[in-house]
XYZ file of C-alpha atoms in Angstrom:
772
model
C 119.886 -77.538 -1.258
C 122.022 -74.864 -2.700
C 119.191 -74.406 -5.497
C 116.406 -74.216 -2.693
C 118.425 -71.383 -0.960
C 119.347 -69.064 -4.338
C 115.656 -69.487 -4.823
C 114.604 -67.951 -1.328
C 117.514 -64.980 -1.915
C 115.833 -64.331 -5.641
C 112.272 -64.213 -4.406
C 113.319 -62.242 -1.403
C 115.163 -59.754 -3.207
C 111.683 -59.602 -5.956
C 109.434 -59.370 -2.624
C 111.719 -56.112 -1.456
C 111.552 -54.613 -4.545
C 107.917 -54.982 -5.220
C 107.313 -52.997 -2.336
C 106.075 -49.516 -2.215
C 108.300 -47.097 -0.827
C 105.217 -45.158 0.180
C 103.486 -47.622 1.835
C 103.863 -46.719 5.328
C 104.025 -43.241 5.432
C 102.486 -41.439 7.746
C 99.043 -40.011 7.067
C 99.187 -36.670 5.072
C 103.037 -36.894 4.568
C 105.078 -36.966 1.268
C 108.189 -38.688 0.359
C 111.088 -36.258 -0.455
C 112.909 -37.600 -3.584
C 115.336 -34.823 -4.156
C 116.235 -31.537 -5.951
C 114.925 -31.586 -9.584
C 116.539 -28.290 -10.345
C 118.311 -25.055 -9.180
C 117.320 -21.979 -11.304
C 119.794 -18.820 -10.541
C 119.193 -15.828 -12.132
C 121.442 -12.221 -12.411
C 124.162 -14.906 -11.599
C 127.561 -12.985 -10.523
C 130.481 -15.042 -11.815
C 132.918 -13.290 -9.599
C 134.253 -15.216 -6.573
C 132.018 -13.275 -4.471
C 129.260 -14.266 -6.637
C 130.337 -17.994 -6.470
C 130.701 -18.342 -2.800
C 127.330 -16.253 -2.272
C 125.685 -19.144 -4.478
C 127.615 -21.937 -2.535
C 126.330 -21.084 0.355
C 122.874 -20.388 -0.499
C 122.879 -23.935 -2.587
C 124.252 -25.248 0.622
C 120.914 -24.327 2.668
C 118.966 -25.670 -0.019
C 120.659 -29.068 -0.243
C 119.148 -32.029 1.753
C 120.150 -35.814 0.445
C 116.973 -37.935 -0.310
C 116.746 -41.601 0.696
C 119.255 -43.578 -1.423
C 121.145 -40.681 -2.479
C 124.073 -41.304 -4.746
C 127.401 -39.998 -2.689
C 125.234 -37.480 -0.521
C 123.798 -35.741 -3.617
C 120.625 -33.902 -3.405
C 119.768 -34.754 -6.937
C 120.835 -37.958 -8.209
C 119.971 -41.389 -6.491
C 120.619 -44.660 -6.618
C 117.838 -46.674 -8.467
C 117.493 -49.253 -5.666
C 116.124 -47.805 -2.426
C 117.176 -50.752 -0.624
C 116.953 -49.379 3.031
C 113.280 -48.175 1.887
C 112.830 -51.586 0.738
C 113.634 -52.979 4.359
C 111.911 -50.195 6.360
C 108.666 -51.134 4.548
C 108.975 -54.762 4.557
C 110.470 -55.217 8.325
C 108.781 -52.382 9.899
C 106.372 -54.937 11.464
C 108.789 -56.906 13.401
C 109.065 -55.606 17.094
C 111.939 -58.400 17.638
C 113.767 -61.719 16.808
C 115.823 -61.414 13.770
C 113.342 -59.161 11.517
C 113.840 -56.783 13.978
C 117.609 -56.707 13.991
C 117.623 -56.224 10.200
C 114.965 -53.335 10.656
C 117.231 -52.099 12.991
C 120.653 -52.263 11.204
C 119.660 -51.833 7.168
C 116.214 -49.674 7.421
C 116.548 -46.435 6.551
C 113.977 -43.612 7.859
C 111.753 -42.005 4.864
C 113.200 -38.578 4.215
C 109.878 -36.406 4.065
C 108.977 -33.375 2.633
C 108.028 -32.064 6.125
C 111.307 -32.583 7.562
C 113.140 -30.773 4.803
C 110.771 -27.592 4.891
C 111.530 -25.834 1.832
C 109.563 -22.824 2.809
C 112.116 -22.400 6.055
C 115.251 -23.082 3.588
C 114.567 -20.479 1.303
C 114.080 -18.142 4.063
C 117.562 -19.072 5.153
C 119.057 -18.948 1.655
C 117.384 -15.513 0.642
C 119.590 -14.374 4.341
C 122.514 -15.533 3.138
C 122.285 -13.666 -0.070
C 121.932 -10.713 2.260
C 124.919 -11.540 4.050
C 126.966 -11.619 0.802
C 125.661 -8.104 -0.560
C 122.713 -9.397 -2.488
C 120.034 -7.290 -0.269
C 117.509 -7.438 -3.368
C 118.203 -11.070 -3.598
C 115.245 -13.845 -3.217
C 115.105 -17.159 -3.266
C 111.422 -19.394 -4.166
C 110.342 -22.853 -4.731
C 108.102 -25.027 -6.203
C 106.858 -28.807 -5.465
C 106.795 -31.145 -8.317
C 104.284 -34.353 -7.231
C 102.314 -34.298 -10.587
C 103.374 -38.209 -11.310
C 102.476 -39.310 -7.917
C 101.067 -37.197 -5.050
C 102.943 -39.294 -2.478
C 106.397 -38.534 -3.810
C 107.812 -34.992 -4.406
C 111.140 -33.271 -5.838
C 111.564 -29.666 -5.294
C 112.868 -26.890 -7.874
C 114.158 -23.404 -6.335
C 114.609 -20.286 -8.155
C 117.368 -17.778 -7.106
C 117.369 -14.578 -8.026
C 120.567 -13.055 -6.901
C 120.053 -9.434 -7.953
C 122.584 -6.608 -7.884
C 125.305 -6.899 -5.440
C 125.939 -4.087 -2.938
C 129.494 -2.569 -2.728
C 131.461 -1.295 -0.106
C 132.190 2.371 -0.250
C 133.814 3.885 2.705
C 135.484 2.305 5.847
C 136.150 4.280 9.168
C 137.242 3.419 12.484
C 136.112 5.818 15.409
C 135.900 5.653 19.428
C 138.879 3.742 20.165
C 141.289 4.990 22.955
C 144.480 6.385 21.647
C 146.477 3.376 22.113
C 143.962 1.085 20.686
C 143.587 3.710 17.795
C 147.595 3.954 17.166
C 147.510 0.018 16.852
C 144.661 -0.133 14.369
C 146.107 2.900 12.418
C 149.614 1.542 11.812
C 147.853 -2.081 10.837
C 145.479 -0.424 8.150
C 147.116 -1.992 5.346
C 146.015 -5.336 6.586
C 142.178 -4.691 7.142
C 139.990 -6.742 5.009
C 137.039 -4.673 3.974
C 137.961 -2.075 1.330
C 136.685 0.394 -0.925
C 134.987 -1.327 -4.013
C 134.706 -4.827 -2.937
C 131.373 -6.777 -2.306
C 129.391 -6.119 1.340
C 129.944 -9.196 3.004
C 129.278 -10.204 6.751
C 131.571 -12.816 6.675
C 134.415 -10.271 6.274
C 133.110 -7.932 8.347
C 133.198 -10.858 11.257
C 136.952 -11.342 9.972
C 137.762 -7.678 10.296
C 136.506 -7.590 13.631
C 138.252 -10.625 14.558
C 141.350 -9.107 13.345
C 141.366 -5.846 15.410
C 140.730 -8.166 18.576
C 143.748 -9.883 17.843
C 145.785 -6.797 17.608
C 144.268 -5.502 20.700
C 145.087 -8.987 22.502
C 148.542 -9.142 21.017
C 149.175 -5.678 22.285
C 148.159 -5.913 26.105
C 144.760 -6.006 26.186
C 144.056 -9.304 27.534
C 139.920 -8.927 27.997
C 139.127 -7.737 24.643
C 136.088 -9.511 22.995
C 134.709 -9.839 19.567
C 131.524 -8.815 20.561
C 132.346 -5.639 22.058
C 133.035 -4.478 18.488
C 130.014 -3.679 16.310
C 129.223 -1.956 12.531
C 127.076 0.950 11.558
C 126.128 0.553 7.888
C 124.423 3.226 5.596
C 123.033 2.588 2.396
C 121.401 5.875 1.663
C 124.530 8.377 1.171
C 125.314 6.286 -2.199
C 122.944 4.217 -4.361
C 124.276 1.052 -4.363
C 126.870 1.353 -1.937
C 127.591 0.750 2.111
C 129.091 3.129 4.156
C 130.870 1.829 7.361
C 132.036 2.781 10.572
C 133.579 0.150 12.853
C 133.016 1.169 16.679
C 133.517 -0.341 20.011
C 130.415 -0.760 21.887
C 129.752 1.833 24.679
C 128.599 -0.941 26.851
C 132.130 -2.777 27.878
C 133.781 -3.387 30.804
C 136.494 -1.432 31.998
C 138.530 -4.251 32.009
C 138.794 -4.949 28.034
C 139.742 -1.055 27.893
C 142.953 -1.709 30.264
C 146.133 -2.567 28.623
C 147.987 -5.340 30.665
C 151.284 -5.962 31.803
C 152.698 -9.451 32.891
C 153.228 -9.870 36.573
C 153.904 -13.050 38.098
C 153.490 -17.031 36.511
C 153.168 -19.475 39.191
C 152.830 -23.630 37.577
C 151.564 -26.053 39.663
C 152.406 -29.533 38.384
C 149.913 -32.294 39.842
C 150.765 -35.806 39.300
C 149.123 -38.383 37.252
C 147.516 -39.738 39.782
C 146.572 -36.637 41.740
C 149.026 -35.899 43.649
C 149.331 -31.720 44.610
C 152.392 -29.662 45.212
C 153.942 -30.241 48.470
C 157.021 -27.739 47.565
C 158.084 -24.767 45.621
C 161.047 -23.359 43.543
C 161.287 -19.628 42.696
C 163.310 -17.554 40.729
C 162.397 -13.455 40.063
C 158.721 -13.938 39.210
C 158.420 -17.650 37.941
C 157.615 -19.977 40.516
C 157.048 -23.708 40.310
C 154.718 -25.748 42.932
C 155.998 -29.338 42.480
C 155.185 -32.646 44.617
C 157.951 -35.429 45.671
C 161.364 -34.214 46.715
C 162.349 -32.387 43.444
C 160.444 -31.211 40.575
C 159.424 -34.171 38.068
C 160.670 -31.956 35.052
C 163.747 -29.840 35.100
C 163.167 -26.220 35.987
C 165.141 -25.045 32.904
C 163.320 -27.105 30.682
C 160.009 -25.874 31.826
C 160.844 -22.267 32.063
C 162.025 -22.421 28.735
C 158.737 -23.623 27.245
C 157.228 -19.716 28.676
C 157.486 -17.528 25.779
C 157.350 -14.279 27.640
C 158.465 -12.260 30.460
C 157.546 -10.389 32.952
C 156.591 -7.057 33.049
C 156.336 -6.872 29.076
C 152.615 -6.082 27.533
C 150.210 -9.253 27.640
C 150.456 -11.095 24.193
C 147.814 -13.702 23.310
C 150.075 -15.217 20.578
C 152.961 -15.530 22.635
C 150.477 -17.207 25.698
C 149.148 -19.281 22.555
C 152.624 -20.511 21.618
C 153.289 -21.245 25.287
C 150.574 -23.600 25.588
C 151.760 -25.133 22.285
C 155.044 -25.366 23.833
C 153.908 -27.391 26.911
C 151.858 -29.740 24.835
C 154.888 -30.609 22.501
C 156.865 -31.672 26.000
C 154.342 -34.554 25.859
C 154.508 -34.900 29.366
C 151.430 -33.390 30.446
C 147.581 -34.605 29.960
C 146.300 -30.869 30.256
C 147.933 -27.428 31.217
C 145.245 -25.088 32.079
C 145.948 -21.337 32.111
C 144.129 -18.709 34.600
C 144.883 -14.882 34.124
C 144.216 -12.787 37.422
C 144.218 -9.395 37.169
C 145.656 -7.436 40.378
C 143.313 -5.379 41.810
C 143.315 -1.390 40.785
C 146.549 -2.176 38.601
C 147.345 -2.825 35.159
C 149.295 -5.856 36.013
C 147.698 -9.738 35.341
C 149.310 -12.664 36.836
C 149.249 -15.893 35.347
C 148.628 -19.339 36.888
C 148.900 -22.996 35.166
C 147.728 -26.260 36.448
C 149.611 -29.258 34.872
C 148.629 -32.379 34.999
C 151.025 -35.032 34.197
C 150.446 -37.771 31.727
C 151.560 -41.797 32.015
C 154.769 -42.084 32.178
C 154.896 -44.711 29.543
C 152.765 -45.510 26.689
C 152.717 -48.974 24.266
C 151.645 -50.037 21.187
C 151.001 -53.034 19.617
C 149.964 -53.509 15.767
C 150.070 -56.813 13.535
C 149.422 -57.572 10.050
C 148.771 -61.203 8.325
C 148.981 -61.595 4.392
C 148.333 -64.850 2.523
C 148.094 -65.491 -1.082
C 146.923 -68.623 -3.154
C 150.361 -69.183 -4.900
C 151.207 -71.008 -1.147
C 152.960 -67.913 0.370
C 151.744 -66.773 4.080
C 153.605 -63.691 5.983
C 152.673 -62.909 9.510
C 154.175 -59.742 11.328
C 153.947 -57.995 14.363
C 155.360 -54.556 15.540
C 155.478 -53.376 19.402
C 156.458 -49.787 20.384
C 157.237 -48.347 24.133
C 157.580 -44.989 24.926
C 159.280 -43.268 28.264
C 157.728 -40.113 28.326
C 159.954 -37.026 30.336
C 163.248 -39.120 30.014
C 165.619 -37.898 32.793
C 163.502 -35.282 33.402
C 164.163 -33.388 30.555
C 160.668 -33.496 28.469
C 162.208 -35.833 25.996
C 160.781 -39.491 24.806
C 162.709 -42.567 24.855
C 161.273 -44.704 22.211
C 161.948 -48.425 21.887
C 160.612 -50.211 18.690
C 160.679 -53.977 18.186
C 159.357 -55.602 15.009
C 159.569 -58.763 13.364
C 157.536 -60.862 10.198
C 157.488 -64.101 8.965
C 157.359 -65.510 5.753
C 156.440 -69.204 4.774
C 156.377 -70.970 1.625
C 153.371 -73.713 2.129
C 153.909 -76.420 -0.388
C 154.689 -80.024 -1.101
C 157.263 -79.262 -3.973
C 159.566 -77.661 -1.819
C 162.301 -80.314 -0.630
C 159.436 -82.729 -0.101
C 158.376 -80.706 3.080
C 154.962 -79.913 3.462
C 155.862 -76.441 5.079
C 159.250 -74.438 5.172
C 160.170 -71.738 6.673
C 161.400 -69.337 3.568
C 162.530 -65.859 5.671
C 162.009 -63.716 8.195
C 163.203 -60.216 9.318
C 163.703 -58.816 12.976
C 164.588 -55.154 14.072
C 164.877 -53.065 17.196
C 165.528 -49.192 17.372
C 165.968 -47.203 20.068
C 165.361 -43.381 19.514
C 165.609 -40.147 21.807
C 163.094 -37.244 20.669
C 162.910 -33.752 21.936
C 160.547 -31.392 21.265
C 162.844 -28.491 20.489
C 165.828 -28.398 18.175
C 169.170 -29.300 19.664
C 171.805 -27.539 17.776
C 175.122 -25.848 18.742
C 174.088 -22.122 17.323
C 170.925 -22.160 19.041
C 171.977 -23.280 22.291
C 169.953 -21.562 25.022
C 167.694 -19.630 23.242
C 163.954 -20.162 23.520
C 162.467 -22.147 20.545
C 163.955 -20.239 17.993
C 160.953 -21.231 15.615
C 157.434 -20.118 16.437
C 156.032 -23.573 15.506
C 156.763 -27.306 16.413
C 160.611 -28.463 15.760
C 161.623 -31.856 17.019
C 165.243 -33.275 17.103
C 165.737 -36.947 17.152
C 168.652 -39.295 17.765
C 168.051 -43.082 16.464
C 170.046 -46.449 16.270
C 168.872 -49.717 14.971
C 169.574 -52.994 13.672
C 167.750 -55.251 11.331
C 168.183 -58.943 10.813
C 167.234 -60.433 7.207
C 167.183 -64.277 7.059
C 166.337 -65.924 3.418
C 166.446 -69.643 4.549
C 168.901 -71.500 2.533
C 170.344 -68.708 0.664
C 171.607 -65.918 3.058
C 171.462 -64.068 6.527
C 171.990 -60.211 6.132
C 172.741 -57.900 9.140
C 171.878 -54.063 8.940
C 172.364 -51.391 11.436
C 173.176 -48.174 11.794
C 171.721 -44.686 13.359
C 171.127 -41.153 12.186
C 169.799 -37.553 13.389
C 167.664 -35.676 12.307
C 165.477 -32.611 12.658
C 161.891 -31.368 11.653
C 160.185 -27.972 12.105
C 156.742 -26.861 11.123
C 156.812 -23.143 9.659
C 152.944 -23.881 9.133
C 150.299 -26.273 10.676
C 149.821 -27.679 7.095
C 153.755 -27.718 6.043
C 156.775 -29.650 7.670
C 160.298 -29.930 7.123
C 162.632 -32.876 7.746
C 166.373 -32.781 7.644
C 168.444 -35.845 8.511
C 172.088 -34.470 7.579
C 173.574 -37.500 9.388
C 172.637 -41.137 8.109
C 175.017 -44.043 8.604
C 173.997 -47.371 7.821
C 175.915 -50.530 7.596
C 174.942 -53.709 5.504
C 177.037 -57.175 6.016
C 176.413 -60.507 4.514
C 176.809 -62.713 7.620
C 176.032 -65.873 5.884
C 175.756 -67.483 2.337
C 174.992 -70.404 1.011
C 176.280 -72.456 -1.861
C 172.477 -72.257 -3.244
C 172.913 -68.398 -3.124
C 176.602 -68.348 -4.967
C 175.005 -70.520 -7.631
C 172.386 -67.783 -7.941
C 174.827 -64.876 -7.558
C 177.201 -66.147 -10.585
C 174.037 -65.927 -12.570
C 172.804 -62.435 -11.700
C 175.802 -60.807 -10.657
C 173.736 -57.373 -10.083
C 171.667 -59.092 -7.202
C 174.973 -59.979 -5.637
C 176.295 -56.695 -5.920
C 173.156 -54.946 -4.118
C 173.244 -57.253 -1.037
C 177.246 -57.323 -0.633
C 178.634 -55.887 2.335
C 178.987 -51.730 2.260
C 178.692 -48.780 4.553
C 176.141 -46.323 3.356
C 176.243 -42.581 4.869
C 173.624 -40.415 3.299
C 171.633 -37.078 4.148
C 168.081 -36.770 3.204
C 165.525 -33.653 3.250
C 161.729 -34.527 3.281
C 158.831 -31.731 2.917
C 155.326 -32.990 3.837
C 152.147 -30.927 3.198
C 149.203 -31.815 5.122
C 146.050 -29.915 5.433
C 143.732 -32.890 7.090
C 143.474 -30.550 10.196
C 141.200 -28.162 8.317
C 138.401 -31.173 7.993
C 137.837 -30.096 4.597
C 136.029 -32.229 1.735
C 138.997 -32.526 0.025
C 141.835 -33.231 2.060
C 145.547 -33.512 0.472
C 148.588 -34.938 2.098
C 151.428 -34.675 -0.301
C 155.380 -35.966 0.779
C 158.373 -35.247 -1.438
C 161.922 -36.819 -0.328
C 165.661 -36.508 -1.234
C 168.341 -38.581 -0.608
C 171.994 -38.390 -1.152
C 174.280 -40.866 -0.362
C 178.255 -41.487 -0.323
C 178.935 -37.767 -1.758
C 180.255 -36.029 1.386
C 182.545 -39.016 1.958
C 183.540 -38.608 -1.065
C 184.729 -34.992 -0.974
C 186.482 -36.315 2.174
C 188.601 -38.313 0.129
C 189.357 -35.746 -2.515
C 190.323 -33.325 0.216
C 193.257 -35.925 0.753
C 194.801 -36.566 -2.870
C 192.143 -39.356 -3.922
C 190.008 -38.639 -7.099
C 186.597 -38.000 -7.032
C 185.765 -40.490 -9.703
C 187.692 -43.316 -7.997
C 186.168 -46.407 -7.596
C 186.103 -49.049 -4.617
C 186.635 -46.602 -2.137
C 186.140 -47.706 1.412
C 185.467 -46.779 4.851
C 186.078 -48.718 8.373
C 186.956 -51.628 5.691
C 183.867 -51.555 3.902
C 183.283 -49.833 0.578
C 180.633 -46.838 0.596
C 177.471 -46.459 -1.702
C 176.675 -43.673 -3.826
C 173.780 -42.959 -5.211
C 170.835 -39.949 -5.433
C 167.116 -40.821 -4.293
C 164.024 -39.334 -4.582
C 160.567 -40.171 -4.153
C 157.293 -38.625 -4.111
C 153.973 -39.728 -2.473
C 150.301 -37.971 -2.745
C 147.411 -38.904 -1.094
C 143.848 -37.182 -2.104
C 140.620 -38.139 -0.058
C 137.415 -36.589 -1.404
C 134.788 -36.589 1.698
C 131.138 -36.661 0.300
C 130.222 -37.390 3.835
C 131.120 -39.024 6.975
C 129.754 -42.346 5.233
C 131.181 -42.038 1.883
C 134.608 -41.051 0.852
C 136.958 -41.795 -2.328
C 140.531 -41.905 -1.876
C 143.614 -41.612 -4.249
C 147.281 -42.015 -3.989
C 150.330 -41.849 -6.478
C 153.608 -42.972 -5.807
C 156.722 -42.105 -7.869
C 160.321 -43.000 -6.939
C 163.905 -43.139 -8.524
C 167.328 -43.799 -7.359
C 170.752 -43.723 -9.322
C 173.564 -45.302 -7.980
C 176.865 -43.776 -9.753
C 180.731 -43.911 -8.750
C 181.877 -45.916 -6.179
C 179.037 -48.601 -6.939
C 176.490 -48.150 -9.689
C 174.149 -50.858 -8.029
C 171.979 -49.480 -5.713
C 171.874 -50.935 -2.082
C 168.904 -53.873 -1.871
C 167.900 -52.179 1.511
C 167.119 -48.619 -0.784
C 165.568 -50.098 -4.045
C 161.787 -50.112 -4.391
C 159.086 -52.716 -4.663
C 155.510 -53.299 -4.992
C 153.013 -55.597 -3.535
C 151.340 -56.145 -0.041
C 149.001 -55.122 2.286
C 149.753 -51.472 1.749
C 150.598 -51.307 -1.699
C 149.102 -53.453 -4.831
C 146.794 -55.673 -2.744
C 146.308 -58.704 -5.302
C 149.724 -59.651 -4.959
C 152.642 -60.222 -2.027
C 155.621 -57.958 -1.329
C 158.288 -58.395 -3.930
C 156.184 -60.739 -6.176
C 156.062 -58.188 -9.080
C 158.536 -56.857 -11.265
C 161.121 -55.616 -11.980
C 159.013 -54.575 -15.665
C 158.152 -57.283 -17.866
C 160.650 -59.434 -16.260
C 159.363 -63.217 -14.980
C 161.042 -65.463 -12.798
C 161.225 -69.088 -13.589
C 158.553 -71.153 -12.827
C 161.026 -73.455 -10.773
C 162.591 -70.270 -9.398
C 162.172 -70.356 -5.871
C 164.495 -67.789 -4.805
C 162.546 -64.994 -7.184
C 161.581 -63.410 -4.193
C 164.805 -61.806 -3.452
C 165.524 -59.982 -6.668
C 162.053 -58.719 -7.702
C 163.248 -55.111 -6.883
C 163.859 -52.011 -8.884
C 165.392 -48.611 -9.466
C 162.139 -46.819 -10.600
C 158.649 -47.136 -8.877
C 155.450 -45.910 -10.181
C 152.388 -46.789 -8.425
C 148.618 -45.449 -8.011
C 145.661 -46.989 -5.767
C 142.205 -45.850 -5.998
C 139.722 -46.736 -2.920
C 135.963 -46.010 -2.756
C 134.809 -46.101 1.257
C 131.379 -46.279 2.419
C 129.636 -47.124 5.393
C 128.205 -50.759 6.052
C 126.793 -50.466 10.010
C 126.858 -47.173 12.184
C 127.401 -48.210 16.049
C 128.386 -51.577 15.204
C 129.693 -53.365 18.408
C 131.036 -50.384 19.743
C 132.670 -48.952 16.194
C 131.785 -48.263 12.279
C 131.960 -51.313 10.033
C 132.883 -49.710 6.852
C 133.440 -51.792 3.237
C 135.831 -50.482 0.555
C 136.151 -51.166 -3.330
C 139.844 -50.706 -4.816
C 141.819 -50.509 -7.853
C 145.306 -50.581 -7.594
C 148.350 -50.583 -10.248
C 151.764 -50.434 -10.540
C 155.355 -52.163 -10.948
C 159.149 -51.442 -10.633
C 162.069 -51.412 -13.399
C 165.485 -50.910 -13.727
C 167.681 -47.971 -14.987
C 170.630 -50.222 -16.334
C 170.031 -53.226 -18.444
C 170.516 -56.379 -16.791
C 171.211 -59.640 -18.640
C 169.969 -62.113 -15.850
C 166.728 -60.063 -16.129
C 165.113 -59.726 -19.332
C 162.520 -57.104 -19.948
C 163.595 -55.187 -16.447
C 164.837 -51.788 -17.861
C 162.396 -49.092 -18.074
C 160.952 -48.165 -21.488
C 157.945 -46.416 -22.416
C 157.348 -49.356 -24.771
C 154.138 -51.443 -23.915
C 154.358 -49.254 -20.755
C 150.636 -49.646 -19.861
C 151.214 -53.693 -20.224
C 153.847 -53.357 -17.993
C 151.814 -52.190 -15.131
C 150.612 -54.945 -12.655
C 146.803 -54.243 -11.900
C 144.669 -55.506 -9.462
C 141.085 -55.084 -7.565
C 139.406 -55.937 -4.897
C 136.684 -55.754 -1.997
C 137.716 -54.791 1.944
C 136.169 -54.605 5.313
C 137.077 -52.091 7.875
C 136.245 -52.221 11.783
C 136.758 -48.647 12.616
C 136.603 -47.888 16.594
C 138.487 -44.422 16.106
C 141.707 -45.385 17.905
C 141.844 -48.544 16.114
C 141.096 -49.926 12.482
C 141.106 -53.233 11.814
C 141.077 -54.307 7.787
C 140.729 -56.849 5.864
C 141.367 -56.974 2.180
C 140.466 -59.654 -0.560
C 142.660 -58.245 -3.418
C 142.035 -59.681 -7.222
C 144.717 -60.010 -9.766
C 143.465 -58.392 -13.213
C 146.890 -58.227 -15.011
C 150.522 -59.498 -14.370
C 153.219 -57.412 -16.523
C 154.868 -60.394 -18.514
C 153.342 -63.025 -20.839
C 151.472 -66.126 -19.519
C 149.835 -69.054 -21.336
C 146.551 -66.775 -21.457
C 145.996 -64.062 -23.820
C 144.310 -60.675 -24.078
C 144.716 -58.147 -21.084
C 143.032 -60.149 -18.315
C 146.013 -62.662 -18.252
C 145.511 -64.669 -14.985
C 146.055 -68.196 -15.919
C 143.957 -69.458 -13.073
C 141.520 -67.321 -11.074
C 142.260 -68.819 -7.397
C 145.945 -68.013 -8.403
C 145.298 -64.306 -8.630
C 143.730 -63.829 -5.077
C 145.793 -62.139 -2.178
C 144.131 -61.561 1.471
C 145.690 -59.348 3.712
C 144.374 -58.565 7.631
C 146.182 -55.590 8.583
C 145.619 -52.617 11.518
C 144.992 -49.262 10.120
C 143.907 -47.658 6.327
C 146.052 -48.365 3.621
C 146.719 -44.835 2.953
């Protein structure tokens, strides 16, 4: 039966492969098979020339069928989509029609590529970049098969025209003074290449200047350019002038008048009452404003009587959005008739008061370990009418080891983790020295107060309680940059229960015992994050660096009272406190070839150095690898440190497979399988993961755990695998199958692939969201 099925599959693939890819082309049509070559003459290697060529070649490019990563020149040798198109086109219903609808690829025809139009567009783009003598032509190559064709394009750039003089004329007195005052910021200068995109940018710069200085109704289309190429050969003389037909209100410099805010309920409740102070009025529904008047007023970063400024309006809208209480805020600007005063009316509709989110994951491995987990978040918007968010988070995870060898039972629960946290987040900085000021930084800022408690239970060994709290501040000087400072972070770890079995383990491995011992962790942390994903570039980078210092401020306080800074066993609140420095860095780079093909890379590194009061880092601060978002061929804490291998009968090994150093790298190719599949997209992935953790100091109980360059690459765990993602935009369901290729310790199998049994080197992970 199995052989018959295999024969059917093989025969089907053979028949599809033997199908002509041009069999069902419309009469007179030719199949486009890509660009053969793009020849460039008189190439300009300068940045402006490179930019012009990129734009021109982008206009010429079009991916053929079975394109490799969206390339216009390179194709995958197996045109599977075209085979399906030709083989299943005849089916109008049933399973054959379903296959055709989901897997067939429409042939890309030469007529749809339209090279004649593309060359005209590319030629015009060269002219836009100052190559007025540039020209683009094409040739069709279908000598081998008249029904298939490649295209060769020839681009002659010619000589670029340069800017000679730039003059600003015809503006009103005040507008002219603003332009001249900011002339050093102009974007078009003598000697530079003529570039239409720079002209448009200069136009936008001038309009921005005017709008930020009272000219609310100024528009880009109200400015034009006069260009003369006859005065000097190869050069362009420019005049920047306002158009003669612009309306009067665009010439008027406006001043802020009254501001009226209409608060609308999330069910559409209209205002029934109002409160007003000087020139700021709030219309609201109910007995009192749903948000405090003072909180709302501070979001408006302008004052009555000052000139209209578009940048202040933009900051105001962002400040209202950051409150997180409004579904939308619509601004209307109403000029008073025959005056230079403009009134502002804002309609703000409240969002739902509560928001909740539930996520879960499930990990299973053939080594008899299974671990489900869940996290629930509940947020109360506009807490106490302060524009703050009160957030409750509950999380839990379990891990079973299913094996008849564990105390003769078929299923024993090895561990569980439970946690709860409560945080209050303000969309502004809460600091004594910025009290009563209006968002002192003109960019997003947040203050977060948090308390938490976590319970960790390792059945038959120990139970540990961690609790604490912190205060953190974050602010963004740019949209792509974020600084987070946690000046106060207090954490307590205490062992509530220890078994005799754990004590026997601790006697063999004192380092493990010290890392889990009762201790107090006072620390401060600084984190810097760079993220350019909002730009929607093809190459998107996310990079985060974090440094933590623990116990040093506390030691300084001890020293102030006469204790030696180097003194050990110092205590606070009856517990010894930890001293360490910790640094971690993570970078993610995703290359978007198209919406359907991406290559994503992640690299992580971290180190923690414990010293002074305790030379063993707290267990909760140590690094580990493995799991659904790490090296997916292995479960959490099942690898390392270094080349250390727990004994095969060591059922507690998961407790101490942590380290002071961490290195990890992941590479994942993501591709589209089916579009518009049951309300979402079905995507596939192939990945490669590598990494490990190590110790900084020797540990006799864990030989080979210390970091050394000797056999470094052999000490990296390596795994590969494939996955499926069901992407519904707002939710991503992920299933990954990890396959181990190499473990960092010696096994009974020689060679780099040292997994004794294939089935023992597999990990299956079901999770929410992408791994990175």
